[in-house]
């Protein structure tokens, strides 16, 4: 078994969908193909949801029309009139329209999941139809019957044992019953709570869905198809001359993502690491190319410096008003304020009289944080610093940014060099 994941960009229009179908065709089964919502559909559905909870009728119908137009256009480009995909899409759409007629409940997160989950339902309906048109023996399955979660709407947590059972009785049993079946197509991002209500796993959750299904089927590998050649050693929007990483360990990928790289989320890597299932990141533009492989092999981790650049960081320096040393009890007090105000600390530095952190937080919480800390401490802060991390810096090239910006803090460990810049 292999698990594929096609993200929004890989199915954003008819050409992209055909390409994804051809990629699926070129592999041997059995496959599980996880698809996320097409293009920017999830963003549009979020607009629809926020109009719905505000009962803003005008925006509801505008957002819905936009979504319908986009999907109808795709249906027209891909299929003859009256395709079964068009029929299924329209049925699904009328369920959503009926839902939108109702009064929203108080629970916004619940409403989010009931509405935003349609993106993945539509993309898989269309993708299954496209596979059928190309004579690929595929079966559409409803992830809301397979992935069991808690009822933490909008960021549901997985019930692993139950999900494994459900995968067995749905996906695995389908492959057993039909020897000719090549692939099961299902939705990323969505699941269900034990009362049957739809849940979602958090934005960008489709990679995680692929990992869950791979774990539950003890798959041989997961392939995530992207519009980049693989993992890069830096964000091309921030750095020139980025290099593709050919191979990296789960451990190192988790480290990079901890330092702020938008590599694969640790949540996705964990189930794969636990069962030692390799993850391949491959380009849907050039499917034959090698891509990046992530597995337990750590031998290549030190070969390449990686650069991680995080903007809009908050730098806070805290010192006790009575000039007492920064001691453990101060630090624990400071951290309980951080935890109350949702501060995510990325770097810490202390001296005898002060303690500084580089962090991110919701802008709306900043005043609460400063007021709270100012009772006991002198607090200075700067809302607009950048954090540069260079991992495996041994042979690194100094990025331009270090020449043009002022270094406020520099930290060096054996493998990592970090700068707070302004
Ligand atoms: N469609 C969802 C999102 O855009 C899930 C995903 O793409 O992974 O967040
Ligand atoms: Mg998406």
Short mmCIF file of C-alpha atoms and ligand atoms in Angstrom, two decimals:
data_model
loop_
_atom_site.label_atom_id
_atom_site.label_comp_id
_atom_site.label_asym_id
_atom_site.label_seq_id
_atom_site.Cartn_x
_atom_site.Cartn_y
_atom_site.Cartn_z
CA UNK A 1 0.00 0.00 0.00
CA UNK A 2 1.09 3.52 -0.80
CA UNK A 3 -0.65 6.67 0.33
CA UNK A 4 -0.74 9.72 -1.95
CA UNK A 5 -1.68 13.21 -0.94
CA UNK A 6 -2.65 15.83 -3.47
CA UNK A 7 -2.84 19.33 -2.00
CA UNK A 8 -4.94 22.26 -3.15
CA UNK A 9 -2.39 23.48 -5.72
CA UNK A 10 -2.11 20.07 -7.37
CA UNK A 11 -5.84 20.02 -8.13
CA UNK A 12 -6.49 23.73 -8.65
CA UNK A 13 -7.80 23.50 -12.23
CA UNK A 14 -8.70 20.98 -14.92
CA UNK A 15 -5.12 20.69 -16.21
CA UNK A 16 -3.78 20.11 -12.71
CA UNK A 17 -6.44 17.48 -12.02
CA UNK A 18 -5.63 15.63 -15.23
CA UNK A 19 -1.98 15.68 -14.28
CA UNK A 20 -2.77 14.29 -10.81
CA UNK A 21 -4.85 11.55 -12.43
CA UNK A 22 -1.98 10.65 -14.73
CA UNK A 23 0.39 10.45 -11.79
CA UNK A 24 -2.03 8.10 -10.04
CA UNK A 25 -2.34 6.06 -13.21
CA UNK A 26 1.41 5.64 -13.50
CA UNK A 27 1.73 3.88 -10.12
CA UNK A 28 0.74 0.32 -9.26
CA UNK A 29 -2.01 -0.18 -6.69
CA UNK A 30 -3.13 -0.54 -4.03
CA UNK A 31 -3.20 3.18 -3.37
CA UNK A 32 -5.02 5.43 -0.97
CA UNK A 33 -5.32 8.88 -2.51
CA UNK A 34 -5.98 11.70 -0.08
CA UNK A 35 -7.11 14.94 -1.70
CA UNK A 36 -7.52 18.36 -0.14
CA UNK A 37 -9.86 21.09 -1.27
CA UNK A 38 -9.16 22.57 -4.71
CA UNK A 39 -7.08 25.73 -4.98
CA UNK A 40 -8.22 28.33 -2.47
CA UNK A 41 -11.56 26.65 -1.72
CA UNK A 42 -10.92 26.35 2.01
CA UNK A 43 -10.33 30.10 2.29
CA UNK A 44 -13.59 30.77 0.44
CA UNK A 45 -15.45 28.35 2.69
CA UNK A 46 -14.04 30.16 5.70
CA UNK A 47 -15.55 33.38 4.31
CA UNK A 48 -18.85 31.57 3.90
CA UNK A 49 -18.70 30.26 7.46
CA UNK A 50 -17.96 33.65 8.94
CA UNK A 51 -20.88 35.17 6.99
CA UNK A 52 -23.11 32.32 8.19
CA UNK A 53 -22.35 32.78 11.87
CA UNK A 54 -22.97 36.52 11.47
CA UNK A 55 -26.17 35.84 9.52
CA UNK A 56 -24.92 38.09 6.77
CA UNK A 57 -27.26 36.86 4.02
CA UNK A 58 -25.68 38.92 1.28
CA UNK A 59 -22.18 37.61 1.86
CA UNK A 60 -23.49 34.06 2.32
CA UNK A 61 -25.00 34.05 -1.15
CA UNK A 62 -22.02 35.83 -2.69
CA UNK A 63 -19.49 33.40 -1.22
CA UNK A 64 -21.60 30.41 -2.09
CA UNK A 65 -22.02 31.57 -5.68
CA UNK A 66 -18.30 32.01 -6.04
CA UNK A 67 -17.71 28.44 -4.85
CA UNK A 68 -20.41 27.01 -7.08
CA UNK A 69 -19.09 28.83 -10.12
CA UNK A 70 -15.56 27.61 -9.53
CA UNK A 71 -16.57 23.96 -9.14
CA UNK A 72 -19.09 24.07 -11.97
CA UNK A 73 -16.46 25.47 -14.28
CA UNK A 74 -14.20 22.53 -13.43
CA UNK A 75 -17.01 20.04 -13.96
CA UNK A 76 -17.69 21.51 -17.39
CA UNK A 77 -14.05 21.42 -18.38
CA UNK A 78 -13.50 17.86 -17.19
CA UNK A 79 -16.68 16.00 -18.08
CA UNK A 80 -19.52 15.73 -20.52
CA UNK A 81 -22.77 17.20 -19.35
CA UNK A 82 -24.75 15.17 -16.80
CA UNK A 83 -21.72 13.40 -15.40
CA UNK A 84 -22.18 11.48 -12.18
CA UNK A 85 -19.70 13.85 -10.56
CA UNK A 86 -21.92 16.81 -11.43
CA UNK A 87 -24.91 14.99 -9.97
CA UNK A 88 -23.06 14.17 -6.74
CA UNK A 89 -21.75 17.71 -6.52
CA UNK A 90 -25.22 19.16 -6.86
CA UNK A 91 -26.61 16.83 -4.21
CA UNK A 92 -23.84 17.80 -1.83
CA UNK A 93 -24.36 21.45 -2.64
CA UNK A 94 -28.05 21.33 -1.83
CA UNK A 95 -27.23 19.76 1.56
CA UNK A 96 -24.95 22.70 2.25
CA UNK A 97 -27.55 25.23 1.01
CA UNK A 98 -30.14 23.70 3.34
CA UNK A 99 -27.71 23.85 6.19
CA UNK A 100 -27.08 27.53 5.53
CA UNK A 101 -30.81 28.24 5.80
CA UNK A 102 -30.75 27.22 9.45
CA UNK A 103 -29.94 29.31 12.50
CA UNK A 104 -26.27 28.87 13.43
CA UNK A 105 -25.60 27.34 16.83
CA UNK A 106 -23.55 29.13 19.50
CA UNK A 107 -20.59 26.86 18.79
CA UNK A 108 -18.63 28.61 16.04
CA UNK A 109 -16.01 25.86 15.81
CA UNK A 110 -18.73 23.28 15.31
CA UNK A 111 -20.26 25.38 12.54
CA UNK A 112 -16.83 25.74 10.95
CA UNK A 113 -16.42 22.01 10.60
CA UNK A 114 -19.92 21.46 9.23
CA UNK A 115 -19.31 24.04 6.49
CA UNK A 116 -15.62 24.09 5.66
CA UNK A 117 -15.49 20.27 5.26
CA UNK A 118 -17.39 20.61 1.95
CA UNK A 119 -14.20 21.63 0.12
CA UNK A 120 -12.71 18.19 0.47
CA UNK A 121 -15.99 16.44 -0.31
CA UNK A 122 -16.24 18.32 -3.61
CA UNK A 123 -12.62 17.87 -4.59
CA UNK A 124 -12.81 14.10 -4.05
CA UNK A 125 -16.11 13.81 -5.94
CA UNK A 126 -14.50 15.55 -8.89
CA UNK A 127 -11.22 13.69 -8.59
CA UNK A 128 -12.96 10.30 -8.47
CA UNK A 129 -14.91 11.21 -11.58
CA UNK A 130 -11.71 12.17 -13.35
CA UNK A 131 -10.09 8.85 -12.38
CA UNK A 132 -13.10 6.99 -13.73
CA UNK A 133 -12.88 8.94 -16.98
CA UNK A 134 -9.31 7.71 -17.29
CA UNK A 135 -10.42 4.13 -16.55
CA UNK A 136 -8.70 3.92 -13.20
CA UNK A 137 -10.55 1.52 -10.91
CA UNK A 138 -11.12 3.80 -7.94
CA UNK A 139 -13.58 3.95 -5.07
CA UNK A 140 -14.65 7.15 -3.33
CA UNK A 141 -14.81 6.87 0.44
CA UNK A 142 -16.06 9.22 3.09
CA UNK A 143 -13.32 10.13 5.60
CA UNK A 144 -16.14 11.16 7.95
CA UNK A 145 -16.79 7.44 8.35
CA UNK A 146 -13.14 6.49 8.70
CA UNK A 147 -11.14 8.99 10.74
CA UNK A 148 -12.49 9.03 14.29
CA UNK A 149 -11.65 12.06 16.38
CA UNK A 150 -12.50 13.82 19.60
CA UNK A 151 -15.16 16.53 19.42
CA UNK A 152 -12.65 19.38 19.65
CA UNK A 153 -14.13 21.01 16.59
CA UNK A 154 -11.74 22.82 14.27
CA UNK A 155 -8.75 21.07 15.84
CA UNK A 156 -9.95 17.57 16.53
CA UNK A 157 -7.58 14.99 17.93
CA UNK A 158 -7.40 11.51 16.50
CA UNK A 159 -8.74 8.42 18.22
CA UNK A 160 -6.02 6.13 16.92
CA UNK A 161 -7.28 2.65 17.89
CA UNK A 162 -10.82 3.36 16.71
CA UNK A 163 -9.54 4.84 13.46
CA UNK A 164 -7.44 1.74 12.83
CA UNK A 165 -10.53 -0.45 13.26
CA UNK A 166 -12.54 1.73 10.91
CA UNK A 167 -9.78 1.72 8.28
CA UNK A 168 -9.83 -2.06 8.42
CA UNK A 169 -13.58 -2.34 7.97
CA UNK A 170 -13.75 0.24 5.18
CA UNK A 171 -10.59 0.75 3.12
CA UNK A 172 -8.79 -2.53 3.73
CA UNK A 173 -11.96 -4.54 3.39
CA UNK A 174 -12.74 -2.87 0.04
CA UNK A 175 -9.35 -3.94 -1.31
CA UNK A 176 -9.90 -7.48 -0.04
CA UNK A 177 -13.32 -7.76 -1.61
CA UNK A 178 -12.37 -6.33 -4.99
CA UNK A 179 -9.07 -7.63 -6.28
CA UNK A 180 -9.29 -5.29 -9.26
CA UNK A 181 -9.59 -2.19 -7.09
CA UNK A 182 -6.60 0.06 -7.63
CA UNK A 183 -7.26 2.98 -5.39
CA UNK A 184 -9.42 4.44 -2.70
CA UNK A 185 -9.95 8.19 -2.92
CA UNK A 186 -10.76 10.01 0.27
CA UNK A 187 -10.70 13.48 1.82
CA UNK A 188 -7.89 15.00 3.77
CA UNK A 189 -8.54 17.33 6.70
CA UNK A 190 -11.88 15.88 7.83
CA UNK A 191 -13.11 13.22 10.22
CA UNK A 192 -15.94 12.56 12.62
CA UNK A 193 -16.56 12.55 16.36
CA UNK A 194 -18.16 9.56 18.07
CA UNK A 195 -21.60 11.15 17.69
CA UNK A 196 -21.07 11.16 13.93
CA UNK A 197 -20.62 14.92 13.60
CA UNK A 198 -18.05 16.16 11.13
CA UNK A 199 -14.76 17.42 12.56
CA UNK A 200 -11.65 18.95 11.02
CA UNK A 201 -8.01 18.45 11.94
CA UNK A 202 -6.76 22.05 11.65
CA UNK A 203 -5.68 24.05 8.59
CA UNK A 204 -3.31 22.21 6.29
CA UNK A 205 -4.46 18.99 7.94
CA UNK A 206 -4.50 16.83 4.82
CA UNK A 207 -0.87 15.80 5.16
CA UNK A 208 -1.79 14.57 8.60
CA UNK A 209 -4.75 12.61 7.20
CA UNK A 210 -2.39 10.86 4.79
CA UNK A 211 -0.07 9.98 7.66
CA UNK A 212 -2.95 8.65 9.78
CA UNK A 213 -4.12 6.38 6.96
CA UNK A 214 -0.57 5.24 6.24
CA UNK A 215 -0.10 4.38 9.90
CA UNK A 216 -3.41 2.51 10.04
CA UNK A 217 -2.61 0.42 6.96
CA UNK A 218 1.11 -0.01 7.70
CA UNK A 219 1.73 1.49 4.28
CA UNK A 220 5.03 1.16 2.50
CA UNK A 221 5.35 4.90 1.93
CA UNK A 222 3.54 8.23 1.75
CA UNK A 223 3.97 10.50 -1.27
CA UNK A 224 3.02 14.15 -0.95
CA UNK A 225 2.74 15.84 -4.36
CA UNK A 226 3.71 19.49 -4.35
CA UNK A 227 4.48 22.41 -6.65
CA UNK A 228 8.09 22.50 -5.44
CA UNK A 229 10.79 19.93 -6.23
CA UNK A 230 10.95 18.77 -2.60
CA UNK A 231 12.00 20.27 0.70
CA UNK A 232 14.24 23.25 0.19
CA UNK A 233 16.99 24.41 2.53
CA UNK A 234 15.37 27.87 2.75
CA UNK A 235 12.21 29.69 1.81
CA UNK A 236 12.69 30.97 -1.77
CA UNK A 237 10.63 34.05 -0.85
CA UNK A 238 13.35 35.03 1.63
CA UNK A 239 16.56 33.65 0.15
CA UNK A 240 18.22 33.32 -3.22
CA UNK A 241 19.88 30.14 -4.47
CA UNK A 242 17.89 27.67 -2.43
CA UNK A 243 18.91 24.02 -2.66
CA UNK A 244 16.69 20.96 -2.58
CA UNK A 245 17.35 18.60 0.33
CA UNK A 246 17.53 15.05 -1.06
CA UNK A 247 17.25 13.21 2.20
CA UNK A 248 16.54 14.15 5.78
CA UNK A 249 15.60 12.25 8.94
CA UNK A 250 12.26 12.54 10.73
CA UNK A 251 14.19 13.93 13.66
CA UNK A 252 15.86 16.69 11.68
CA UNK A 253 12.62 17.57 9.88
CA UNK A 254 10.93 17.95 13.27
CA UNK A 255 13.81 20.17 14.44
CA UNK A 256 13.53 22.37 11.35
CA UNK A 257 9.83 22.76 11.81
CA UNK A 258 10.37 23.58 15.49
CA UNK A 259 12.69 26.39 14.42
CA UNK A 260 9.95 27.69 12.18
CA UNK A 261 10.56 26.13 8.77
CA UNK A 262 7.34 25.37 6.97
CA UNK A 263 8.47 21.83 6.27
CA UNK A 264 6.15 19.02 7.18
CA UNK A 265 4.31 19.46 10.46
CA UNK A 266 5.57 17.28 13.36
CA UNK A 267 2.01 16.04 13.77
CA UNK A 268 2.30 14.45 10.33
CA UNK A 269 5.77 13.05 10.96
CA UNK A 270 5.05 11.41 14.30
CA UNK A 271 2.80 8.54 13.17
CA UNK A 272 5.15 7.88 10.26
CA UNK A 273 8.20 7.89 12.48
CA UNK A 274 6.48 5.53 14.95
CA UNK A 275 5.91 2.95 12.23
CA UNK A 276 8.99 3.81 10.22
CA UNK A 277 7.07 4.69 7.06
CA UNK A 278 9.12 6.85 4.65
CA UNK A 279 7.64 10.12 3.45
CA UNK A 280 8.44 11.34 -0.05
CA UNK A 281 7.89 14.93 -1.09
CA UNK A 282 7.63 15.03 -4.85
CA UNK A 283 6.92 17.54 -7.56
CA UNK A 284 3.69 17.10 -9.49
CA UNK A 285 5.24 19.20 -12.23
CA UNK A 286 8.11 16.73 -12.62
CA UNK A 287 6.85 13.45 -11.15
CA UNK A 288 9.87 11.45 -12.31
CA UNK A 289 12.32 13.61 -10.35
CA UNK A 290 13.67 12.33 -7.05
CA UNK A 291 12.13 14.77 -4.58
CA UNK A 292 12.97 14.56 -0.90
CA UNK A 293 12.87 11.45 1.23
CA UNK A 294 12.21 11.69 4.95
CA UNK A 295 12.87 8.56 7.00
CA UNK A 296 14.87 7.37 9.99
CA UNK A 297 18.24 7.63 8.22
CA UNK A 298 20.16 10.48 9.84
CA UNK A 299 23.34 10.16 7.79
CA UNK A 300 22.64 13.07 5.46
CA UNK A 301 21.34 15.49 8.07
CA UNK A 302 24.56 17.42 8.46
CA UNK A 303 25.43 17.87 4.82
CA UNK A 304 23.46 20.97 4.13
CA UNK A 305 22.96 24.20 6.02
CA UNK A 306 19.30 25.22 6.28
CA UNK A 307 18.08 28.79 6.74
CA UNK A 308 14.89 29.65 8.54
CA UNK A 309 13.66 33.21 8.59
CA UNK A 310 10.76 34.29 10.79
CA UNK A 311 9.42 37.82 10.56
CA UNK A 312 7.20 39.82 12.90
CA UNK A 313 8.69 38.44 16.07
CA UNK A 314 8.26 40.02 19.45
CA UNK A 315 11.39 40.63 21.49
CA UNK A 316 10.71 41.21 25.20
CA UNK A 317 13.29 42.00 27.86
CA UNK A 318 12.17 41.56 31.42
CA UNK A 319 14.04 42.66 34.56
CA UNK A 320 12.87 42.69 38.19
CA UNK A 321 12.01 46.16 39.49
CA UNK A 322 13.89 45.56 42.73
CA UNK A 323 17.12 44.56 40.98
CA UNK A 324 16.87 41.09 42.44
CA UNK A 325 18.53 38.48 40.32
CA UNK A 326 16.48 36.65 37.76
CA UNK A 327 15.96 33.44 39.65
CA UNK A 328 13.94 30.31 39.13
CA UNK A 329 10.81 31.65 40.80
CA UNK A 330 10.87 34.74 38.59
CA UNK A 331 11.26 32.61 35.53
CA UNK A 332 8.39 30.35 36.48
CA UNK A 333 6.20 33.39 37.13
CA UNK A 334 7.10 34.83 33.73
CA UNK A 335 6.28 31.55 32.03
CA UNK A 336 2.91 31.26 33.66
CA UNK A 337 2.07 34.72 32.25
CA UNK A 338 3.31 33.53 28.86
CA UNK A 339 1.11 30.51 29.01
CA UNK A 340 -1.92 32.61 30.03
CA UNK A 341 -1.44 35.04 27.17
CA UNK A 342 -0.56 32.48 24.50
CA UNK A 343 3.06 33.50 24.01
CA UNK A 344 5.06 31.02 21.92
CA UNK A 345 8.70 31.32 22.85
CA UNK A 346 11.25 30.72 20.10
CA UNK A 347 14.45 31.84 21.79
CA UNK A 348 15.53 32.75 25.33
CA UNK A 349 18.51 34.56 26.73
CA UNK A 350 19.21 35.54 30.31
CA UNK A 351 21.77 37.51 32.32
CA UNK A 352 21.93 38.24 36.03
CA UNK A 353 19.44 41.07 35.83
CA UNK A 354 17.34 40.41 32.81
CA UNK A 355 15.59 37.76 30.82
CA UNK A 356 14.80 38.15 27.12
CA UNK A 357 12.69 36.10 24.79
CA UNK A 358 11.94 36.20 21.12
CA UNK A 359 8.40 34.98 20.66
CA UNK A 360 5.16 35.15 18.71
CA UNK A 361 1.68 35.76 20.03
CA UNK A 362 -1.69 37.11 18.99
CA UNK A 363 -1.46 40.90 18.65
CA UNK A 364 -4.64 41.29 20.68
CA UNK A 365 -3.01 39.61 23.69
CA UNK A 366 0.02 41.91 23.77
CA UNK A 367 -1.46 44.55 26.07
CA UNK A 368 -2.53 41.91 28.59
CA UNK A 369 0.94 40.44 28.55
CA UNK A 370 2.72 43.74 29.10
CA UNK A 371 0.28 44.90 31.82
CA UNK A 372 0.61 41.61 33.61
CA UNK A 373 4.40 41.54 33.56
CA UNK A 374 4.75 45.24 34.41
CA UNK A 375 3.34 44.71 37.89
CA UNK A 376 6.64 43.23 39.04
CA UNK A 377 9.08 43.75 36.23
CA UNK A 378 10.48 46.44 34.01
CA UNK A 379 9.49 45.39 30.54
CA UNK A 380 10.90 46.55 27.23
CA UNK A 381 9.67 45.17 23.96
CA UNK A 382 10.02 45.47 20.25
CA UNK A 383 7.24 44.11 18.07
CA UNK A 384 9.00 43.97 14.80
CA UNK A 385 12.17 41.90 14.91
CA UNK A 386 13.19 38.96 12.72
CA UNK A 387 14.60 35.64 13.81
CA UNK A 388 17.17 33.91 11.60
CA UNK A 389 18.13 30.32 12.36
CA UNK A 390 20.94 28.58 10.52
CA UNK A 391 20.91 24.88 11.10
CA UNK A 392 24.19 22.98 10.48
CA UNK A 393 25.97 26.23 9.88
CA UNK A 394 29.45 24.73 9.44
CA UNK A 395 29.88 25.64 5.79
CA UNK A 396 27.06 28.08 5.52
CA UNK A 397 27.07 31.20 3.43
CA UNK A 398 26.19 34.35 5.36
CA UNK A 399 22.87 35.57 4.05
CA UNK A 400 22.58 39.16 2.83
CA UNK A 401 20.19 39.93 5.65
CA UNK A 402 23.01 39.80 8.17
CA UNK A 403 24.73 42.66 6.38
CA UNK A 404 21.74 44.93 6.18
CA UNK A 405 20.21 44.37 9.63
CA UNK A 406 21.34 45.03 13.14
CA UNK A 407 22.06 41.96 15.29
CA UNK A 408 20.29 42.24 18.66
CA UNK A 409 21.01 38.75 19.94
CA UNK A 410 23.27 36.00 18.66
CA UNK A 411 23.25 32.44 19.95
CA UNK A 412 25.36 29.51 18.92
CA UNK A 413 25.10 25.85 19.74
CA UNK A 414 26.92 22.94 18.13
CA UNK A 415 24.43 22.61 15.32
CA UNK A 416 22.50 25.85 15.29
CA UNK A 417 23.26 29.53 14.90
CA UNK A 418 20.50 32.02 15.69
CA UNK A 419 20.17 35.76 15.30
CA UNK A 420 17.52 38.19 16.41
CA UNK A 421 17.65 41.00 13.86
CA UNK A 422 16.15 44.42 13.43
N1 LIG B 1 -8.00 22.25 2.67
C1 LIG B 1 -7.46 22.37 4.00
C2 LIG B 1 -6.70 23.67 4.11
O1 LIG B 1 -6.50 24.35 3.13
C3 LIG B 1 -6.59 21.22 4.37
C4 LIG B 1 -5.31 21.12 3.58
O2 LIG B 1 -5.15 21.73 2.53
O3 LIG B 1 -4.44 20.38 4.00
O4 LIG B 1 -6.30 24.02 5.19
MG1 LIG B 2 -5.84 23.20 1.21
#
